[in-house]
Amino acid sequence: MQNYCITTDSNSDLPSSYTEKFGTTIIPQYYAFGDEVYGDEKNMPPAEFYERMKQGELPSSMANNPAVIREKFEQILEKGMDILHIAFSSALSGSYNNVYVTAQELCEEYPGRKIIVLDSLNVSLAETILVIKANHFLEEGKTLEENAALLEEYKKHLHVQFTVDDLFHLKRGGRISGAAAAVGTALNLKPFLYVGTNGNLVSDGTSRGRKKSIRTLAERMKNTLGDAPDKTVPVGIVHGNCPEDARMAADFVTELTGITDIIINDISPSIGTHAGPGALGILYYGEEKKN
């Protein structure tokens, strides 16, 4: 057995069942309502978080804490183990850089130990898929370096397609203009976005009406699955406190693709700060992304 472990951050939305199965160390991401900060030992149930947003409260998000990263990594290094960390997209947060810098410092302090920080260029359950695959490679006996190299290629095939229910939060985050948000709301338009090859968010058209937008996500998935989808990992569906819509999306995915291995989970508050209540995404392994 190789002497290293896989770690990730809370933006991976890694389900607790996988956290327990793999013994995964999670680096917390933070969010706040006013001066009240959450994200480590203090957390808020997602349903409460999104309900407070619906009531008009505006949360903020912040990157991970280098002191916490150090503490959690040192606990592993002191056991004589190396680390492969799967990080939230560097294009969307400073968290990757915080982990990378801390990892470099620790490698100097623990000669002989190795830490590889993999920029997933992805978000949420796409990170979870990488964690699952990384643990598969670990179980197969791949070395730390071999595992990281395989994941670098694998991540190019991970797709994140999502829509939001309320354009206000995209406007607040600078993704669309105030005028576009006003017009889109009046016309009941639901925008589509995806995570591009550089790990950034890309706007990709609109649909009118909620149900149609959810089915369109499933259709886009079907069209980008490619000839050989990886059946060793699940499809992920994430939502901002809209579980019924998530189940509808799962039904559409199964109807259109035949895939039944599906994880449904909440969008973590630190991501939900920007996506808002009603956000919904489908995350999966498919053909290599083109843009």
PDB file of C-alpha atoms in Angstrom:
ATOM      1  CA  MET A   1       0.000   0.000   0.000  1.00  0.00           C
ATOM      2  CA  GLN A   2       1.354   3.421  -0.930  1.00  0.00           C
ATOM      3  CA  ASN A   3       2.094   5.655   2.046  1.00  0.00           C
ATOM      4  CA  TYR A   4       0.064   8.732   1.174  1.00  0.00           C
ATOM      5  CA  CYS A   5      -3.511   9.924   1.543  1.00  0.00           C
ATOM      6  CA  ILE A   6      -5.985  12.045  -0.407  1.00  0.00           C
ATOM      7  CA  THR A   7      -7.272  15.331   1.029  1.00  0.00           C
ATOM      8  CA  THR A   8      -9.628  17.982  -0.328  1.00  0.00           C
ATOM      9  CA  ASP A   9     -11.613  21.072   0.693  1.00  0.00           C
ATOM     10  CA  SER A  10     -15.207  21.524   1.808  1.00  0.00           C
ATOM     11  CA  ASN A  11     -16.098  23.063  -1.558  1.00  0.00           C
ATOM     12  CA  SER A  12     -15.863  19.517  -2.930  1.00  0.00           C
ATOM     13  CA  ASP A  13     -19.250  18.797  -1.290  1.00  0.00           C
ATOM     14  CA  LEU A  14     -17.826  15.342  -0.553  1.00  0.00           C
ATOM     15  CA  PRO A  15     -20.678  13.293   0.954  1.00  0.00           C
ATOM     16  CA  SER A  16     -20.089  12.116   4.521  1.00  0.00           C
ATOM     17  CA  SER A  17     -20.288   8.472   3.407  1.00  0.00           C
ATOM     18  CA  TYR A  18     -17.195   8.955   1.236  1.00  0.00           C
ATOM     19  CA  THR A  19     -15.430  11.019   3.887  1.00  0.00           C
ATOM     20  CA  GLU A  20     -15.843   8.113   6.301  1.00  0.00           C
ATOM     21  CA  LYS A  21     -15.032   5.429   3.730  1.00  0.00           C
ATOM     22  CA  PHE A  22     -11.756   7.036   2.643  1.00  0.00           C
ATOM     23  CA  GLY A  23     -10.891   8.766   5.935  1.00  0.00           C
ATOM     24  CA  THR A  24     -10.579  12.015   3.994  1.00  0.00           C
ATOM     25  CA  THR A  25      -9.197  15.121   5.680  1.00  0.00           C
ATOM     26  CA  ILE A  26     -11.244  18.170   4.659  1.00  0.00           C
ATOM     27  CA  ILE A  27      -9.826  21.712   4.572  1.00  0.00           C
ATOM     28  CA  PRO A  28     -12.701  24.067   5.448  1.00  0.00           C
ATOM     29  CA  GLN A  29     -13.824  26.975   3.291  1.00  0.00           C
ATOM     30  CA  TYR A  30     -15.529  29.852   5.099  1.00  0.00           C
ATOM     31  CA  TYR A  31     -18.659  31.961   4.753  1.00  0.00           C
ATOM     32  CA  ALA A  32     -20.288  34.611   6.878  1.00  0.00           C
ATOM     33  CA  PHE A  33     -23.477  36.477   7.624  1.00  0.00           C
ATOM     34  CA  GLY A  34     -22.279  39.832   8.877  1.00  0.00           C
ATOM     35  CA  ASP A  35     -19.557  39.250  11.462  1.00  0.00           C
ATOM     36  CA  GLU A  36     -20.606  35.661  12.145  1.00  0.00           C
ATOM     37  CA  VAL A  37     -18.161  33.328  10.407  1.00  0.00           C
ATOM     38  CA  TYR A  38     -18.916  29.676   9.642  1.00  0.00           C
ATOM     39  CA  GLY A  39     -17.072  26.846   7.979  1.00  0.00           C
ATOM     40  CA  ASP A  40     -14.896  24.865  10.376  1.00  0.00           C
ATOM     41  CA  GLU A  41     -16.302  23.440  13.606  1.00  0.00           C
ATOM     42  CA  LYS A  42     -19.152  25.938  13.372  1.00  0.00           C
ATOM     43  CA  ASN A  43     -21.468  25.268  10.458  1.00  0.00           C
ATOM     44  CA  MET A  44     -24.997  26.100   9.368  1.00  0.00           C
ATOM     45  CA  PRO A  45     -27.382  23.538   7.854  1.00  0.00           C
ATOM     46  CA  PRO A  46     -27.652  24.266   4.101  1.00  0.00           C
ATOM     47  CA  ALA A  47     -31.455  24.581   4.286  1.00  0.00           C
ATOM     48  CA  GLU A  48     -31.134  27.311   6.921  1.00  0.00           C
ATOM     49  CA  PHE A  49     -28.393  29.036   4.940  1.00  0.00           C
ATOM     50  CA  TYR A  50     -30.476  29.223   1.759  1.00  0.00           C
ATOM     51  CA  GLU A  51     -33.611  30.224   3.634  1.00  0.00           C
ATOM     52  CA  ARG A  52     -31.759  33.184   5.126  1.00  0.00           C
ATOM     53  CA  MET A  53     -30.670  34.160   1.619  1.00  0.00           C
ATOM     54  CA  LYS A  54     -34.292  33.923   0.454  1.00  0.00           C
ATOM     55  CA  GLN A  55     -35.246  36.281   3.250  1.00  0.00           C
ATOM     56  CA  GLY A  56     -32.818  38.852   1.877  1.00  0.00           C
ATOM     57  CA  GLU A  57     -29.666  38.306   3.942  1.00  0.00           C
ATOM     58  CA  LEU A  58     -26.493  38.486   1.861  1.00  0.00           C
ATOM     59  CA  PRO A  59     -23.649  36.202   2.942  1.00  0.00           C
ATOM     60  CA  SER A  60     -20.017  36.535   1.961  1.00  0.00           C
ATOM     61  CA  SER A  61     -17.406  33.867   1.324  1.00  0.00           C
ATOM     62  CA  MET A  62     -13.707  33.760   2.057  1.00  0.00           C
ATOM     63  CA  ALA A  63     -10.751  31.533   1.278  1.00  0.00           C
ATOM     64  CA  ASN A  64      -9.342  28.846   3.526  1.00  0.00           C
ATOM     65  CA  ASN A  65      -7.116  29.649   6.506  1.00  0.00           C
ATOM     66  CA  PRO A  66      -3.359  28.904   6.138  1.00  0.00           C
ATOM     67  CA  ALA A  67      -3.090  28.178   9.872  1.00  0.00           C
ATOM     68  CA  VAL A  68      -5.842  25.541   9.625  1.00  0.00           C
ATOM     69  CA  ILE A  69      -4.277  24.062   6.483  1.00  0.00           C
ATOM     70  CA  ARG A  70      -0.967  23.768   8.324  1.00  0.00           C
ATOM     71  CA  GLU A  71      -2.551  22.136  11.351  1.00  0.00           C
ATOM     72  CA  LYS A  72      -4.444  19.525   9.340  1.00  0.00           C
ATOM     73  CA  PHE A  73      -1.510  18.716   7.034  1.00  0.00           C
ATOM     74  CA  GLU A  74       0.937  18.434   9.930  1.00  0.00           C
ATOM     75  CA  GLN A  75      -1.278  15.822  11.575  1.00  0.00           C
ATOM     76  CA  ILE A  76      -0.788  13.703   8.451  1.00  0.00           C
ATOM     77  CA  LEU A  77       2.904  14.417   7.921  1.00  0.00           C
ATOM     78  CA  GLU A  78       3.703  13.557  11.526  1.00  0.00           C
ATOM     79  CA  LYS A  79       2.317  10.065  10.872  1.00  0.00           C
ATOM     80  CA  GLY A  80       4.948   9.653   8.158  1.00  0.00           C
ATOM     81  CA  MET A  81       2.484   9.990   5.282  1.00  0.00           C
ATOM     82  CA  ASP A  82       2.592  12.094   2.117  1.00  0.00           C
ATOM     83  CA  ILE A  83      -0.381  14.058   0.775  1.00  0.00           C
ATOM     84  CA  LEU A  84      -2.223  14.452  -2.520  1.00  0.00           C
ATOM     85  CA  HIS A  85      -4.565  17.413  -2.098  1.00  0.00           C
ATOM     86  CA  ILE A  86      -7.392  18.058  -4.568  1.00  0.00           C
ATOM     87  CA  ALA A  87      -8.145  21.772  -4.545  1.00  0.00           C
ATOM     88  CA  PHE A  88     -11.037  23.987  -5.599  1.00  0.00           C
ATOM     89  CA  SER A  89     -10.484  25.758  -8.944  1.00  0.00           C
ATOM     90  CA  SER A  90      -7.720  28.380  -8.747  1.00  0.00           C
ATOM     91  CA  ALA A  91      -9.699  30.501 -11.229  1.00  0.00           C
ATOM     92  CA  LEU A  92     -12.509  30.992  -8.702  1.00  0.00           C
ATOM     93  CA  SER A  93     -10.738  31.382  -5.367  1.00  0.00           C
ATOM     94  CA  GLY A  94      -7.405  32.094  -3.707  1.00  0.00           C
ATOM     95  CA  SER A  95      -7.755  28.835  -1.781  1.00  0.00           C
ATOM     96  CA  TYR A  96      -5.561  26.814  -4.139  1.00  0.00           C
ATOM     97  CA  ASN A  97      -2.709  29.272  -3.700  1.00  0.00           C
ATOM     98  CA  ASN A  98      -3.079  29.221   0.096  1.00  0.00           C
ATOM     99  CA  VAL A  99      -2.758  25.436   0.124  1.00  0.00           C
ATOM    100  CA  TYR A 100       0.125  25.450  -2.353  1.00  0.00           C
ATOM    101  CA  VAL A 101       2.185  27.996  -0.399  1.00  0.00           C
ATOM    102  CA  THR A 102       1.543  26.215   2.906  1.00  0.00           C
ATOM    103  CA  ALA A 103       2.470  22.880   1.312  1.00  0.00           C
ATOM    104  CA  GLN A 104       5.805  24.282   0.086  1.00  0.00           C
ATOM    105  CA  GLU A 105       6.608  25.601   3.549  1.00  0.00           C
ATOM    106  CA  LEU A 106       5.780  22.265   5.166  1.00  0.00           C
ATOM    107  CA  CYS A 107       7.860  20.272   2.703  1.00  0.00           C
ATOM    108  CA  GLU A 108      10.872  22.351   3.758  1.00  0.00           C
ATOM    109  CA  GLU A 109      10.100  21.693   7.415  1.00  0.00           C
ATOM    110  CA  TYR A 110       9.486  17.965   6.904  1.00  0.00           C
ATOM    111  CA  PRO A 111      12.336  16.793   4.668  1.00  0.00           C
ATOM    112  CA  GLY A 112      11.531  13.515   3.021  1.00  0.00           C
ATOM    113  CA  ARG A 113       7.783  14.162   3.028  1.00  0.00           C
ATOM    114  CA  LYS A 114       5.899  15.150  -0.147  1.00  0.00           C
ATOM    115  CA  ILE A 115       2.755  17.191  -0.751  1.00  0.00           C
ATOM    116  CA  ILE A 116       1.271  17.516  -4.233  1.00  0.00           C
ATOM    117  CA  VAL A 117      -1.491  20.112  -4.606  1.00  0.00           C
ATOM    118  CA  LEU A 118      -3.670  19.372  -7.622  1.00  0.00           C
ATOM    119  CA  ASP A 119      -5.629  22.303  -9.037  1.00  0.00           C
ATOM    120  CA  SER A 120      -8.872  20.546  -9.942  1.00  0.00           C
ATOM    121  CA  LEU A 121      -9.989  23.446 -12.173  1.00  0.00           C
ATOM    122  CA  ASN A 122     -13.407  22.282 -11.011  1.00  0.00           C
ATOM    123  CA  VAL A 123     -15.958  22.739  -8.259  1.00  0.00           C
ATOM    124  CA  SER A 124     -18.273  20.802  -5.948  1.00  0.00           C
ATOM    125  CA  LEU A 125     -18.984  17.164  -6.819  1.00  0.00           C
ATOM    126  CA  ALA A 126     -16.530  17.315  -9.728  1.00  0.00           C
ATOM    127  CA  GLU A 127     -13.898  17.503  -6.980  1.00  0.00           C
ATOM    128  CA  THR A 128     -15.642  14.590  -5.265  1.00  0.00           C
ATOM    129  CA  ILE A 129     -15.312  12.537  -8.466  1.00  0.00           C
ATOM    130  CA  LEU A 130     -11.576  13.275  -8.431  1.00  0.00           C
ATOM    131  CA  VAL A 131     -11.350  12.227  -4.785  1.00  0.00           C
ATOM    132  CA  ILE A 132     -13.098   8.941  -5.579  1.00  0.00           C
ATOM    133  CA  LYS A 133     -10.863   8.300  -8.582  1.00  0.00           C
ATOM    134  CA  ALA A 134      -7.717   9.235  -6.647  1.00  0.00           C
ATOM    135  CA  ASN A 135      -8.605   6.695  -3.966  1.00  0.00           C
ATOM    136  CA  HIS A 136      -9.197   4.067  -6.677  1.00  0.00           C
ATOM    137  CA  PHE A 137      -5.704   4.755  -8.051  1.00  0.00           C
ATOM    138  CA  LEU A 138      -4.296   4.602  -4.519  1.00  0.00           C
ATOM    139  CA  GLU A 139      -5.924   1.208  -3.941  1.00  0.00           C
ATOM    140  CA  GLU A 140      -4.448   0.004  -7.257  1.00  0.00           C
ATOM    141  CA  GLY A 141      -0.967   0.784  -5.918  1.00  0.00           C
ATOM    142  CA  LYS A 142      -0.235   3.912  -7.951  1.00  0.00           C
ATOM    143  CA  THR A 143       2.491   6.094  -6.480  1.00  0.00           C
ATOM    144  CA  LEU A 144       1.803   9.657  -5.371  1.00  0.00           C
ATOM    145  CA  GLU A 145       3.316  11.034  -8.580  1.00  0.00           C
ATOM    146  CA  GLU A 146       1.546   8.520 -10.819  1.00  0.00           C
ATOM    147  CA  ASN A 147      -1.777   9.291  -9.181  1.00  0.00           C
ATOM    148  CA  ALA A 148      -1.352  13.041  -9.649  1.00  0.00           C
ATOM    149  CA  ALA A 149      -0.360  12.592 -13.316  1.00  0.00           C
ATOM    150  CA  LEU A 150      -3.391  10.402 -14.001  1.00  0.00           C
ATOM    151  CA  LEU A 151      -5.710  12.941 -12.338  1.00  0.00           C
ATOM    152  CA  GLU A 152      -4.247  15.782 -14.414  1.00  0.00           C
ATOM    153  CA  GLU A 153      -5.522  14.002 -17.516  1.00  0.00           C
ATOM    154  CA  TYR A 154      -8.720  12.780 -15.893  1.00  0.00           C
ATOM    155  CA  LYS A 155      -9.849  16.251 -14.808  1.00  0.00           C
ATOM    156  CA  LYS A 156      -9.963  17.377 -18.440  1.00  0.00           C
ATOM    157  CA  HIS A 157     -13.023  15.153 -18.836  1.00  0.00           C
ATOM    158  CA  LEU A 158     -15.001  16.494 -15.868  1.00  0.00           C
ATOM    159  CA  HIS A 159     -18.006  18.612 -16.784  1.00  0.00           C
ATOM    160  CA  VAL A 160     -19.902  21.021 -14.559  1.00  0.00           C
ATOM    161  CA  GLN A 161     -23.169  22.239 -16.105  1.00  0.00           C
ATOM    162  CA  PHE A 162     -25.527  24.303 -13.985  1.00  0.00           C
ATOM    163  CA  THR A 163     -28.370  26.777 -13.910  1.00  0.00           C
ATOM    164  CA  VAL A 164     -29.613  29.240 -11.314  1.00  0.00           C
ATOM    165  CA  ASP A 165     -33.116  30.219 -10.317  1.00  0.00           C
ATOM    166  CA  ASP A 166     -32.452  33.813  -9.272  1.00  0.00           C
ATOM    167  CA  LEU A 167     -30.370  36.119 -11.464  1.00  0.00           C
ATOM    168  CA  PHE A 168     -29.741  38.555  -8.617  1.00  0.00           C
ATOM    169  CA  HIS A 169     -26.862  36.539  -7.184  1.00  0.00           C
ATOM    170  CA  LEU A 170     -25.113  36.358 -10.559  1.00  0.00           C
ATOM    171  CA  LYS A 171     -25.500  40.107 -10.835  1.00  0.00           C
ATOM    172  CA  ARG A 172     -24.109  40.619  -7.337  1.00  0.00           C
ATOM    173  CA  GLY A 173     -21.101  38.487  -8.232  1.00  0.00           C
ATOM    174  CA  GLY A 174     -20.471  40.487 -11.415  1.00  0.00           C
ATOM    175  CA  ARG A 175     -21.378  37.615 -13.758  1.00  0.00           C
ATOM    176  CA  ILE A 176     -24.172  39.553 -15.486  1.00  0.00           C
ATOM    177  CA  SER A 177     -25.244  43.199 -15.625  1.00  0.00           C
ATOM    178  CA  GLY A 178     -28.108  44.681 -13.652  1.00  0.00           C
ATOM    179  CA  ALA A 179     -30.038  45.283 -16.873  1.00  0.00           C
ATOM    180  CA  ALA A 180     -29.592  41.677 -17.985  1.00  0.00           C
ATOM    181  CA  ALA A 181     -30.758  40.462 -14.589  1.00  0.00           C
ATOM    182  CA  ALA A 182     -33.862  42.657 -14.711  1.00  0.00           C
ATOM    183  CA  VAL A 183     -34.821  41.587 -18.234  1.00  0.00           C
ATOM    184  CA  GLY A 184     -34.101  37.917 -17.530  1.00  0.00           C
ATOM    185  CA  THR A 185     -36.218  37.953 -14.387  1.00  0.00           C
ATOM    186  CA  ALA A 186     -39.117  39.592 -16.202  1.00  0.00           C
ATOM    187  CA  LEU A 187     -38.998  36.956 -18.959  1.00  0.00           C
ATOM    188  CA  ASN A 188     -38.487  34.029 -16.532  1.00  0.00           C
ATOM    189  CA  LEU A 189     -35.170  33.223 -18.193  1.00  0.00           C
ATOM    190  CA  LYS A 190     -32.892  30.663 -16.568  1.00  0.00           C
ATOM    191  CA  PRO A 191     -29.228  31.061 -17.507  1.00  0.00           C
ATOM    192  CA  PHE A 192     -26.829  28.194 -18.139  1.00  0.00           C
ATOM    193  CA  LEU A 193     -23.215  28.253 -17.039  1.00  0.00           C
ATOM    194  CA  TYR A 194     -20.385  25.758 -17.118  1.00  0.00           C
ATOM    195  CA  VAL A 195     -16.856  25.462 -15.779  1.00  0.00           C
ATOM    196  CA  GLY A 196     -14.410  25.888 -18.631  1.00  0.00           C
ATOM    197  CA  THR A 197     -11.039  24.274 -19.276  1.00  0.00           C
ATOM    198  CA  ASN A 198      -9.303  27.015 -17.288  1.00  0.00           C
ATOM    199  CA  GLY A 199     -11.543  26.468 -14.282  1.00  0.00           C
ATOM    200  CA  ASN A 200     -13.523  29.663 -14.837  1.00  0.00           C
ATOM    201  CA  LEU A 201     -17.279  30.139 -15.150  1.00  0.00           C
ATOM    202  CA  VAL A 202     -18.616  30.527 -18.685  1.00  0.00           C
ATOM    203  CA  SER A 203     -22.105  31.770 -19.564  1.00  0.00           C
ATOM    204  CA  ASP A 204     -23.844  29.558 -22.103  1.00  0.00           C
ATOM    205  CA  GLY A 205     -27.298  30.804 -23.045  1.00  0.00           C
ATOM    206  CA  THR A 206     -30.688  30.754 -21.375  1.00  0.00           C
ATOM    207  CA  SER A 207     -33.918  28.793 -21.253  1.00  0.00           C
ATOM    208  CA  ARG A 208     -37.413  29.935 -20.329  1.00  0.00           C
ATOM    209  CA  GLY A 209     -38.922  28.142 -17.349  1.00  0.00           C
ATOM    210  CA  ARG A 210     -37.505  25.994 -14.589  1.00  0.00           C
ATOM    211  CA  LYS A 211     -38.457  22.481 -15.760  1.00  0.00           C
ATOM    212  CA  LYS A 212     -37.195  23.114 -19.266  1.00  0.00           C
ATOM    213  CA  SER A 213     -33.900  24.433 -17.934  1.00  0.00           C
ATOM    214  CA  ILE A 214     -33.385  21.297 -15.829  1.00  0.00           C
ATOM    215  CA  ARG A 215     -34.157  18.967 -18.731  1.00  0.00           C
ATOM    216  CA  THR A 216     -31.799  20.971 -20.944  1.00  0.00           C
ATOM    217  CA  LEU A 217     -28.988  20.347 -18.435  1.00  0.00           C
ATOM    218  CA  ALA A 218     -29.596  16.604 -18.736  1.00  0.00           C
ATOM    219  CA  GLU A 219     -29.695  16.858 -22.544  1.00  0.00           C
ATOM    220  CA  ARG A 220     -26.390  18.740 -22.553  1.00  0.00           C
ATOM    221  CA  MET A 221     -24.923  16.017 -20.389  1.00  0.00           C
ATOM    222  CA  LYS A 222     -26.086  13.313 -22.795  1.00  0.00           C
ATOM    223  CA  ASN A 223     -24.537  15.214 -25.715  1.00  0.00           C
ATOM    224  CA  THR A 224     -21.123  15.467 -24.015  1.00  0.00           C
ATOM    225  CA  LEU A 225     -20.821  12.024 -22.386  1.00  0.00           C
ATOM    226  CA  GLY A 226     -18.681  10.692 -25.199  1.00  0.00           C
ATOM    227  CA  ASP A 227     -18.352   7.073 -26.258  1.00  0.00           C
ATOM    228  CA  ALA A 228     -16.837   5.693 -23.048  1.00  0.00           C
ATOM    229  CA  PRO A 229     -18.187   7.283 -19.862  1.00  0.00           C
ATOM    230  CA  ASP A 230     -16.353   6.155 -16.726  1.00  0.00           C
ATOM    231  CA  LYS A 231     -18.814   3.898 -14.916  1.00  0.00           C
ATOM    232  CA  THR A 232     -16.514   3.538 -11.894  1.00  0.00           C
ATOM    233  CA  VAL A 233     -17.556   7.002 -10.664  1.00  0.00           C
ATOM    234  CA  PRO A 234     -21.040   8.427 -10.069  1.00  0.00           C
ATOM    235  CA  VAL A 235     -22.766  11.368 -11.666  1.00  0.00           C
ATOM    236  CA  GLY A 236     -23.202  14.262  -9.263  1.00  0.00           C
ATOM    237  CA  ILE A 237     -26.236  16.489  -8.870  1.00  0.00           C
ATOM    238  CA  VAL A 238     -26.007  19.459  -6.508  1.00  0.00           C
ATOM    239  CA  HIS A 239     -28.669  21.913  -5.465  1.00  0.00           C
ATOM    240  CA  GLY A 240     -29.269  25.056  -3.439  1.00  0.00           C
ATOM    241  CA  ASN A 241     -32.083  23.815  -1.193  1.00  0.00           C
ATOM    242  CA  CYS A 242     -34.275  22.494  -3.998  1.00  0.00           C
ATOM    243  CA  PRO A 243     -34.211  18.705  -3.465  1.00  0.00           C
ATOM    244  CA  GLU A 244     -37.326  18.079  -5.567  1.00  0.00           C
ATOM    245  CA  ASP A 245     -35.697  19.728  -8.569  1.00  0.00           C
ATOM    246  CA  ALA A 246     -32.536  17.686  -7.950  1.00  0.00           C
ATOM    247  CA  ARG A 247     -34.566  14.475  -8.033  1.00  0.00           C
ATOM    248  CA  MET A 248     -36.215  15.681 -11.250  1.00  0.00           C
ATOM    249  CA  ALA A 249     -32.752  16.218 -12.729  1.00  0.00           C
ATOM    250  CA  ALA A 250     -31.724  12.704 -11.654  1.00  0.00           C
ATOM    251  CA  ASP A 251     -34.809  11.260 -13.346  1.00  0.00           C
ATOM    252  CA  PHE A 252     -33.988  13.126 -16.558  1.00  0.00           C
ATOM    253  CA  VAL A 253     -30.380  11.870 -16.441  1.00  0.00           C
ATOM    254  CA  THR A 254     -31.522   8.268 -16.031  1.00  0.00           C
ATOM    255  CA  GLU A 255     -34.166   8.631 -18.749  1.00  0.00           C
ATOM    256  CA  LEU A 256     -31.742  10.106 -21.277  1.00  0.00           C
ATOM    257  CA  THR A 257     -28.551   8.179 -20.473  1.00  0.00           C
ATOM    258  CA  GLY A 258     -29.539   5.076 -18.527  1.00  0.00           C
ATOM    259  CA  ILE A 259     -27.177   6.072 -15.708  1.00  0.00           C
ATOM    260  CA  THR A 260     -28.504   5.288 -12.243  1.00  0.00           C
ATOM    261  CA  ASP A 261     -25.351   5.752 -10.107  1.00  0.00           C
ATOM    262  CA  ILE A 262     -26.090   9.316  -9.034  1.00  0.00           C
ATOM    263  CA  ILE A 263     -25.074  11.312  -5.961  1.00  0.00           C
ATOM    264  CA  ILE A 264     -27.385  14.136  -4.885  1.00  0.00           C
ATOM    265  CA  ASN A 265     -25.984  16.632  -2.411  1.00  0.00           C
ATOM    266  CA  ASP A 266     -26.360  20.220  -1.212  1.00  0.00           C
ATOM    267  CA  ILE A 267     -24.212  22.954  -2.676  1.00  0.00           C
ATOM    268  CA  SER A 268     -21.936  24.028   0.163  1.00  0.00           C
ATOM    269  CA  PRO A 269     -22.724  27.503   1.535  1.00  0.00           C
ATOM    270  CA  SER A 270     -19.328  28.896   0.521  1.00  0.00           C
ATOM    271  CA  ILE A 271     -20.251  28.189  -3.126  1.00  0.00           C
ATOM    272  CA  GLY A 272     -23.958  28.880  -2.590  1.00  0.00           C
ATOM    273  CA  THR A 273     -23.075  32.413  -1.534  1.00  0.00           C
ATOM    274  CA  HIS A 274     -22.557  33.147  -5.239  1.00  0.00           C
ATOM    275  CA  ALA A 275     -25.059  30.743  -6.817  1.00  0.00           C
ATOM    276  CA  GLY A 276     -28.010  31.410  -4.503  1.00  0.00           C
ATOM    277  CA  PRO A 277     -31.105  29.399  -3.596  1.00  0.00           C
ATOM    278  CA  GLY A 278     -32.389  27.232  -6.423  1.00  0.00           C
ATOM    279  CA  ALA A 279     -29.030  26.740  -8.110  1.00  0.00           C
ATOM    280  CA  LEU A 280     -28.759  23.283  -9.639  1.00  0.00           C
ATOM    281  CA  GLY A 281     -25.883  21.504 -11.331  1.00  0.00           C
ATOM    282  CA  ILE A 282     -25.003  18.221 -13.025  1.00  0.00           C
ATOM    283  CA  LEU A 283     -21.370  17.107 -12.731  1.00  0.00           C
ATOM    284  CA  TYR A 284     -19.967  14.102 -14.583  1.00  0.00           C
ATOM    285  CA  TYR A 285     -17.149  12.431 -16.491  1.00  0.00           C
ATOM    286  CA  GLY A 286     -17.565  12.782 -20.251  1.00  0.00           C
ATOM    287  CA  GLU A 287     -15.689  13.610 -23.425  1.00  0.00           C
ATOM    288  CA  GLU A 288     -12.643  15.872 -23.073  1.00  0.00           C
ATOM    289  CA  LYS A 289     -13.722  19.471 -22.621  1.00  0.00           C
ATOM    290  CA  LYS A 290     -13.051  21.731 -25.572  1.00  0.00           C
ATOM    291  CA  ASN A 291     -13.286  25.198 -24.020  1.00  0.00           C
TER     292      ASN A 291
END
